[in-house]
PDB file of C-alpha atoms in Angstrom:
ATOM      1  CA  GLU A  28      85.331 -10.505   4.377  1.00 88.00           C
ATOM      2  CA  THR A  29      82.616 -13.150   4.303  1.00 94.00           C
ATOM      3  CA  THR A  30      82.485 -16.272   6.474  1.00 95.00           C
ATOM      4  CA  LEU A  31      80.561 -19.119   4.857  1.00 96.00           C
ATOM      5  CA  SER A  32      79.317 -21.698   7.360  1.00 97.00           C
ATOM      6  CA  ILE A  33      78.870 -25.116   5.748  1.00 97.00           C
ATOM      7  CA  ALA A  34      76.936 -27.896   7.483  1.00 97.00           C
ATOM      8  CA  PHE A  35      78.156 -31.502   7.535  1.00 97.00           C
ATOM      9  CA  ASP A  36      75.952 -34.061   5.845  1.00 97.00           C
ATOM     10  CA  GLU A  37      74.737 -36.938   8.035  1.00 97.00           C
ATOM     11  CA  ALA A  38      77.662 -39.280   7.263  1.00 96.00           C
ATOM     12  CA  GLU A  39      80.265 -36.532   7.791  1.00 97.00           C
ATOM     13  CA  GLU A  40      78.705 -35.534  11.112  1.00 97.00           C
ATOM     14  CA  THR A  41      78.794 -39.164  12.306  1.00 96.00           C
ATOM     15  CA  MET A  42      82.498 -39.428  11.404  1.00 96.00           C
ATOM     16  CA  TYR A  43      83.323 -36.084  13.016  1.00 97.00           C
ATOM     17  CA  MET A  44      81.473 -36.810  16.265  1.00 96.00           C
ATOM     18  CA  ALA A  45      83.080 -40.263  16.570  1.00 96.00           C
ATOM     19  CA  ASN A  46      86.524 -38.713  16.180  1.00 95.00           C
ATOM     20  CA  LEU A  47      85.657 -35.884  18.565  1.00 94.00           C
ATOM     21  CA  ALA A  48      84.693 -38.425  21.231  1.00 94.00           C
ATOM     22  CA  GLN A  49      87.955 -40.301  20.658  1.00 91.00           C
ATOM     23  CA  VAL A  50      90.021 -37.101  20.827  1.00 88.00           C
ATOM     24  CA  ASN A  51      88.280 -36.084  24.073  1.00 86.00           C
ATOM     25  CA  LYS A  52      89.091 -39.478  25.563  1.00 87.00           C
ATOM     26  CA  GLU A  53      92.738 -39.405  24.447  1.00 81.00           C
ATOM     27  CA  LEU A  54      93.123 -35.773  25.495  1.00 78.00           C
ATOM     28  CA  GLN A  55      91.844 -36.542  28.974  1.00 78.00           C
ATOM     29  CA  GLN A  56      94.388 -39.360  29.235  1.00 74.00           C
ATOM     30  CA  GLU A  57      97.125 -36.946  28.150  1.00 67.00           C
ATOM     31  CA  LEU A  58      96.049 -34.331  30.695  1.00 66.00           C
ATOM     32  CA  ASP A  59      96.188 -36.963  33.429  1.00 65.00           C
ATOM     33  CA  LEU A  60      99.900 -37.346  32.738  1.00 62.00           C
ATOM     34  CA  VAL A  61     102.477 -35.155  34.466  1.00 57.00           C
ATOM     35  CA  LYS A  62     103.555 -33.522  31.204  1.00 61.00           C
ATOM     36  CA  THR A  63     101.286 -33.218  28.188  1.00 62.00           C
ATOM     37  CA  ASN A  64     102.864 -33.869  24.788  1.00 68.00           C
ATOM     38  CA  ARG A  65     101.943 -30.740  22.827  1.00 70.00           C
ATOM     39  CA  PHE A  66     102.644 -32.304  19.434  1.00 74.00           C
ATOM     40  CA  GLN A  67     100.489 -35.311  20.235  1.00 76.00           C
ATOM     41  CA  VAL A  68      97.603 -33.001  21.126  1.00 77.00           C
ATOM     42  CA  LEU A  69      98.059 -31.013  17.902  1.00 81.00           C
ATOM     43  CA  GLY A  70      98.054 -34.299  15.987  1.00 84.00           C
ATOM     44  CA  MET A  71      94.691 -35.203  17.512  1.00 84.00           C
ATOM     45  CA  LEU A  72      93.252 -31.808  16.625  1.00 89.00           C
ATOM     46  CA  MET A  73      94.646 -31.993  13.089  1.00 93.00           C
ATOM     47  CA  ARG A  74      92.602 -35.137  12.450  1.00 93.00           C
ATOM     48  CA  LEU A  75      89.435 -33.208  13.311  1.00 95.00           C
ATOM     49  CA  ARG A  76      90.512 -30.336  11.039  1.00 96.00           C
ATOM     50  CA  GLN A  77      91.128 -32.743   8.173  1.00 97.00           C
ATOM     51  CA  ILE A  78      87.656 -34.276   8.540  1.00 97.00           C
ATOM     52  CA  CYS A  79      86.208 -30.755   8.358  1.00 97.00           C
ATOM     53  CA  CYS A  80      88.064 -30.228   5.074  1.00 98.00           C
ATOM     54  CA  ASP A  81      87.208 -33.587   3.505  1.00 98.00           C
ATOM     55  CA  PRO A  82      86.908 -37.007   5.228  1.00 97.00           C
ATOM     56  CA  ARG A  83      88.954 -38.547   2.393  1.00 97.00           C
ATOM     57  CA  LEU A  84      92.027 -36.999   4.028  1.00 97.00           C
ATOM     58  CA  VAL A  85      91.472 -39.466   6.888  1.00 95.00           C
ATOM     59  CA  TYR A  86      89.372 -42.331   5.510  1.00 95.00           C
ATOM     60  CA  ASP A  87      90.403 -44.294   2.409  1.00 95.00           C
ATOM     61  CA  GLU A  88      86.959 -45.844   2.068  1.00 95.00           C
ATOM     62  CA  VAL A  89      85.231 -42.463   1.539  1.00 95.00           C
ATOM     63  CA  THR A  90      84.903 -41.726  -2.176  1.00 95.00           C
ATOM     64  CA  GLN A  91      82.658 -38.659  -2.481  1.00 95.00           C
ATOM     65  CA  PRO A  92      83.743 -35.007  -2.182  1.00 97.00           C
ATOM     66  CA  SER A  93      82.848 -33.364   1.131  1.00 98.00           C
ATOM     67  CA  SER A  94      80.019 -30.884   1.644  1.00 98.00           C
ATOM     68  CA  LYS A  95      82.652 -28.185   2.072  1.00 98.00           C
ATOM     69  CA  LEU A  96      84.451 -29.080  -1.158  1.00 98.00           C
ATOM     70  CA  LYS A  97      81.158 -29.059  -3.077  1.00 98.00           C
ATOM     71  CA  ALA A  98      80.331 -25.614  -1.649  1.00 98.00           C
ATOM     72  CA  CYS A  99      83.827 -24.397  -2.502  1.00 98.00           C
ATOM     73  CA  MET A 100      83.500 -25.555  -6.110  1.00 98.00           C
ATOM     74  CA  GLU A 101      80.131 -23.800  -6.429  1.00 98.00           C
ATOM     75  CA  LEU A 102      81.759 -20.587  -5.196  1.00 98.00           C
ATOM     76  CA  VAL A 103      84.793 -20.920  -7.482  1.00 98.00           C
ATOM     77  CA  SER A 104      82.601 -21.716 -10.498  1.00 98.00           C
ATOM     78  CA  SER A 105      80.431 -18.670  -9.807  1.00 97.00           C
ATOM     79  CA  LEU A 106      83.452 -16.373  -9.437  1.00 97.00           C
ATOM     80  CA  VAL A 107      85.098 -17.658 -12.620  1.00 97.00           C
ATOM     81  CA  GLU A 108      81.831 -17.338 -14.566  1.00 97.00           C
ATOM     82  CA  ASN A 109      81.764 -13.698 -13.448  1.00 96.00           C
ATOM     83  CA  ASP A 110      85.323 -13.244 -14.761  1.00 94.00           C
ATOM     84  CA  LYS A 111      86.908 -13.000 -11.291  1.00 95.00           C
ATOM     85  CA  SER A 112      90.451 -14.202 -10.593  1.00 95.00           C
ATOM     86  CA  VAL A 113      90.693 -16.330  -7.441  1.00 96.00           C
ATOM     87  CA  LEU A 114      93.399 -17.224  -4.898  1.00 95.00           C
ATOM     88  CA  LEU A 115      92.488 -20.417  -3.034  1.00 97.00           C
ATOM     89  CA  PHE A 116      94.535 -21.234   0.086  1.00 95.00           C
ATOM     90  CA  SER A 117      94.646 -24.410   2.178  1.00 95.00           C
ATOM     91  CA  ASN A 118      96.906 -25.573   5.002  1.00 93.00           C
ATOM     92  CA  PHE A 119      96.997 -29.079   3.559  1.00 95.00           C
ATOM     93  CA  THR A 120      98.690 -29.936   0.254  1.00 95.00           C
ATOM     94  CA  SER A 121      96.663 -33.176   0.304  1.00 97.00           C
ATOM     95  CA  MET A 122      93.540 -30.983   0.274  1.00 98.00           C
ATOM     96  CA  LEU A 123      94.925 -29.052  -2.690  1.00 97.00           C
ATOM     97  CA  ASP A 124      95.186 -32.422  -4.467  1.00 98.00           C
ATOM     98  CA  LEU A 125      91.446 -33.003  -3.963  1.00 98.00           C
ATOM     99  CA  ILE A 126      90.550 -29.444  -4.998  1.00 98.00           C
ATOM    100  CA  GLN A 127      92.752 -29.824  -8.065  1.00 98.00           C
ATOM    101  CA  ALA A 128      90.902 -33.012  -9.088  1.00 98.00           C
ATOM    102  CA  GLU A 129      87.534 -31.216  -8.802  1.00 98.00           C
ATOM    103  CA  LEU A 130      88.764 -28.275 -10.901  1.00 98.00           C
ATOM    104  CA  GLN A 131      89.925 -30.717 -13.565  1.00 98.00           C
ATOM    105  CA  HIS A 132      86.519 -32.421 -13.483  1.00 97.00           C
ATOM    106  CA  LEU A 133      84.838 -29.033 -13.980  1.00 97.00           C
ATOM    107  CA  HIS A 134      87.341 -28.060 -16.718  1.00 97.00           C
ATOM    108  CA  ILE A 135      88.448 -24.958 -14.797  1.00 97.00           C
ATOM    109  CA  PRO A 136      92.110 -24.103 -15.578  1.00 97.00           C
ATOM    110  CA  TYR A 137      94.329 -23.364 -12.578  1.00 98.00           C
ATOM    111  CA  PHE A 138      97.870 -22.786 -11.363  1.00 97.00           C
ATOM    112  CA  ARG A 139      99.256 -24.419  -8.213  1.00 96.00           C
ATOM    113  CA  MET A 140     102.024 -23.443  -5.791  1.00 95.00           C
ATOM    114  CA  ASP A 141     103.137 -25.385  -2.730  1.00 93.00           C
ATOM    115  CA  GLY A 142     106.315 -26.106  -0.776  1.00 88.00           C
ATOM    116  CA  SER A 143     107.737 -28.201  -3.610  1.00 90.00           C
ATOM    117  CA  THR A 144     107.519 -25.327  -6.132  1.00 91.00           C
ATOM    118  CA  GLY A 145     110.974 -23.913  -6.954  1.00 90.00           C
ATOM    119  CA  LYS A 146     111.802 -20.189  -6.915  1.00 89.00           C
ATOM    120  CA  GLU A 147     111.995 -19.822 -10.684  1.00 91.00           C
ATOM    121  CA  GLU A 148     108.717 -21.674 -11.205  1.00 92.00           C
ATOM    122  CA  ARG A 149     107.089 -19.515  -8.501  1.00 91.00           C
ATOM    123  CA  ARG A 150     108.079 -16.371 -10.404  1.00 91.00           C
ATOM    124  CA  GLU A 151     106.730 -17.797 -13.655  1.00 94.00           C
ATOM    125  CA  LEU A 152     103.420 -18.856 -12.109  1.00 94.00           C
ATOM    126  CA  VAL A 153     102.941 -15.464 -10.431  1.00 93.00           C
ATOM    127  CA  GLN A 154     103.587 -13.632 -13.714  1.00 94.00           C
ATOM    128  CA  LYS A 155     101.203 -15.883 -15.642  1.00 96.00           C
ATOM    129  CA  PHE A 156      98.479 -15.336 -13.045  1.00 95.00           C
ATOM    130  CA  GLN A 157      99.094 -11.587 -13.139  1.00 93.00           C
ATOM    131  CA  ASP A 158      98.713 -11.782 -16.920  1.00 94.00           C
ATOM    132  CA  LYS A 159      95.377 -13.577 -16.346  1.00 93.00           C
ATOM    133  CA  GLU A 160      96.349 -16.690 -18.273  1.00 96.00           C
ATOM    134  CA  LYS A 161      94.235 -18.691 -15.796  1.00 96.00           C
ATOM    135  CA  LYS A 162      91.610 -17.581 -13.281  1.00 96.00           C
ATOM    136  CA  VAL A 163      92.373 -19.848 -10.298  1.00 98.00           C
ATOM    137  CA  PHE A 164      95.583 -20.113  -8.251  1.00 97.00           C
ATOM    138  CA  LEU A 165      95.814 -22.906  -5.662  1.00 97.00           C
ATOM    139  CA  ILE A 166      98.362 -22.085  -2.965  1.00 95.00           C
ATOM    140  CA  SER A 167      99.421 -23.857   0.217  1.00 93.00           C
ATOM    141  CA  LEU A 168      99.141 -21.342   3.045  1.00 84.00           C
ATOM    142  CA  LYS A 169     102.785 -21.490   4.124  1.00 79.00           C
ATOM    143  CA  SER A 170     104.235 -21.212   0.608  1.00 77.00           C
ATOM    144  CA  GLY A 171     102.016 -18.226  -0.188  1.00 62.00           C
ATOM    145  CA  GLY A 172     102.592 -16.238   2.970  1.00 56.00           C
ATOM    146  CA  THR A 173     105.318 -13.858   1.841  1.00 58.00           C
ATOM    147  CA  GLY A 174     107.171 -12.438  -1.112  1.00 65.00           C
ATOM    148  CA  ILE A 175     104.602 -12.703  -3.901  1.00 79.00           C
ATOM    149  CA  ASN A 176     102.421 -10.042  -5.466  1.00 84.00           C
ATOM    150  CA  LEU A 177      99.089 -11.270  -6.846  1.00 89.00           C
ATOM    151  CA  THR A 178      97.102  -8.102  -7.471  1.00 88.00           C
ATOM    152  CA  ALA A 179      95.255  -9.723 -10.386  1.00 90.00           C
ATOM    153  CA  ALA A 180      93.142 -11.515  -7.767  1.00 92.00           C
ATOM    154  CA  GLU A 181      89.668 -10.180  -7.019  1.00 93.00           C
ATOM    155  CA  ALA A 182      88.711 -12.945  -4.582  1.00 94.00           C
ATOM    156  CA  VAL A 183      90.589 -14.840  -1.887  1.00 94.00           C
ATOM    157  CA  ILE A 184      89.244 -18.125  -0.485  1.00 96.00           C
ATOM    158  CA  HIS A 185      90.604 -19.642   2.726  1.00 96.00           C
ATOM    159  CA  TYR A 186      89.439 -23.240   2.502  1.00 97.00           C
ATOM    160  CA  ASP A 187      90.368 -23.924   6.133  1.00 96.00           C
ATOM    161  CA  PRO A 188      91.367 -21.641   9.037  1.00 93.00           C
ATOM    162  CA  TRP A 189      94.829 -21.556  10.604  1.00 87.00           C
ATOM    163  CA  TRP A 190      95.531 -21.133  14.330  1.00 83.00           C
ATOM    164  CA  ASN A 191      97.660 -18.046  13.661  1.00 82.00           C
ATOM    165  CA  LEU A 192      95.534 -15.274  12.142  1.00 82.00           C
ATOM    166  CA  ALA A 193      98.660 -13.272  11.215  1.00 81.00           C
ATOM    167  CA  VAL A 194      99.836 -16.040   8.861  1.00 81.00           C
ATOM    168  CA  GLN A 195      96.372 -16.230   7.292  1.00 85.00           C
ATOM    169  CA  ASN A 196      96.286 -12.444   6.854  1.00 84.00           C
ATOM    170  CA  GLN A 197      99.750 -12.478   5.263  1.00 84.00           C
ATOM    171  CA  ALA A 198      98.371 -14.837   2.637  1.00 84.00           C
ATOM    172  CA  THR A 199      95.353 -12.590   2.041  1.00 84.00           C
ATOM    173  CA  ASP A 200      97.712  -9.645   1.691  1.00 83.00           C
ATOM    174  CA  ARG A 201      99.209 -11.182  -1.465  1.00 79.00           C
ATOM    175  CA  ALA A 202      96.194  -9.653  -3.224  1.00 82.00           C
ATOM    176  CA  HIS A 203      96.148  -6.421  -1.166  1.00 71.00           C
ATOM    177  CA  ARG A 204      99.358  -4.992  -2.575  1.00 66.00           C
ATOM    178  CA  ILE A 205     100.421  -1.700  -4.117  1.00 56.00           C
ATOM    179  CA  GLY A 206      98.906  -1.632  -7.581  1.00 62.00           C
ATOM    180  CA  GLN A 207      95.647  -3.343  -6.598  1.00 68.00           C
ATOM    181  CA  LYS A 208      92.801  -1.458  -8.307  1.00 71.00           C
ATOM    182  CA  ASN A 209      89.976  -3.884  -7.544  1.00 77.00           C
ATOM    183  CA  ILE A 210      87.899  -4.555  -4.441  1.00 83.00           C
ATOM    184  CA  VAL A 211      89.063  -7.915  -3.080  1.00 89.00           C
ATOM    185  CA  THR A 212      86.478 -10.169  -1.426  1.00 93.00           C
ATOM    186  CA  VAL A 213      87.814 -12.637   1.160  1.00 94.00           C
ATOM    187  CA  TYR A 214      85.815 -15.821   1.804  1.00 96.00           C
ATOM    188  CA  LYS A 215      86.460 -18.023   4.849  1.00 96.00           C
ATOM    189  CA  LEU A 216      84.939 -21.502   4.563  1.00 97.00           C
ATOM    190  CA  ILE A 217      84.064 -22.952   7.969  1.00 97.00           C
ATOM    191  CA  ALA A 218      82.521 -26.313   8.855  1.00 97.00           C
ATOM    192  CA  LYS A 219      79.502 -25.610  11.060  1.00 97.00           C
ATOM    193  CA  ASN A 220      79.557 -26.867  14.685  1.00 96.00           C
ATOM    194  CA  SER A 221      83.186 -27.957  14.464  1.00 96.00           C
ATOM    195  CA  ILE A 222      86.703 -27.205  15.662  1.00 95.00           C
ATOM    196  CA  GLU A 223      86.966 -24.680  12.818  1.00 96.00           C
ATOM    197  CA  GLU A 224      84.461 -22.428  14.605  1.00 95.00           C
ATOM    198  CA  LYS A 225      86.612 -22.683  17.743  1.00 93.00           C
ATOM    199  CA  ILE A 226      89.684 -21.652  15.735  1.00 93.00           C
ATOM    200  CA  LEU A 227      87.800 -18.588  14.452  1.00 91.00           C
ATOM    201  CA  GLU A 228      86.809 -17.686  18.030  1.00 90.00           C
ATOM    202  CA  MET A 229      90.431 -18.002  19.118  1.00 88.00           C
ATOM    203  CA  GLN A 230      91.561 -15.793  16.226  1.00 84.00           C
ATOM    204  CA  GLU A 231      89.051 -13.126  17.244  1.00 83.00           C
ATOM    205  CA  ALA A 232      90.119 -13.274  20.896  1.00 82.00           C
ATOM    206  CA  LYS A 233      93.780 -12.828  19.928  1.00 77.00           C
ATOM    207  CA  LYS A 234      92.887  -9.962  17.603  1.00 73.00           C
ATOM    208  CA  HIS A 235      90.914  -8.139  20.302  1.00 72.00           C
ATOM    209  CA  LEU A 236      93.752  -8.602  22.779  1.00 72.00           C
ATOM    210  CA  ALA A 237      96.267  -7.196  20.280  1.00 66.00           C
ATOM    211  CA  ASP A 238      93.960  -4.255  19.499  1.00 67.00           C
ATOM    212  CA  GLU A 239      93.576  -3.465  23.206  1.00 71.00           C
ATOM    213  CA  ILE A 240      97.331  -3.562  23.778  1.00 75.00           C
ATOM    214  CA  LEU A 241      98.024  -1.324  20.767  1.00 66.00           C
ATOM    215  CA  SER A 242      95.275   1.169  21.656  1.00 68.00           C
ATOM    216  CA  GLY A 243      96.600   1.258  25.219  1.00 64.00           C
ATOM    217  CA  GLU A 244     100.098   2.061  23.966  1.00 54.00           C
ATOM    218  CA  MET A 245      98.715   4.702  21.606  1.00 45.00           C
ATOM    219  CA  GLY A 246      96.709   6.275  24.441  1.00 46.00           C
ATOM    220  CA  GLY A 247      99.724   6.383  26.733  1.00 41.00           C
TER     221      GLY A 247
END
């Protein structure tokens, strides 16, 4: 596994910090209430996560791809040039739309699977990827979590982190299946100095806690 830390450019950092200040203000107002609305808080945090992915998910007036998307396309291009098959996961189907547009611009063929993909089409896409008809498979994290075998993949890219590491690992495991003969490299793309780093820290804390509990049970 490799974590790639990608810095905001100046404009992205300005947008992120302005939203962070607003979220802090709104969050403090929420915490002052008797009962905090969990979904409202998650909505605030999602806005920050979307800016980390690409500010165009939040701002209509932004027209250029984000620093993270540019870095992702450099990585995908390099992998494809080296004849590697790639699974690319994102939590946001709207982000898959932007990634898809960049792949088209670069003339890189791809498959795509998200929540709107029917069962029969899923089976067909999986088989075509396994047959190496195309090198890149875009998958929304939740639709790619279970039930598919993608051992043709030699690289897995998580464009953005998810709160629940188990769900993220389930997606990675699509490539780590019986029949996999290749070494699979997992890339996690993280916006530097952002909420995404905090999500990674939370994942690690949960993992260590789980490991301690399991080792304690084993020892007993």
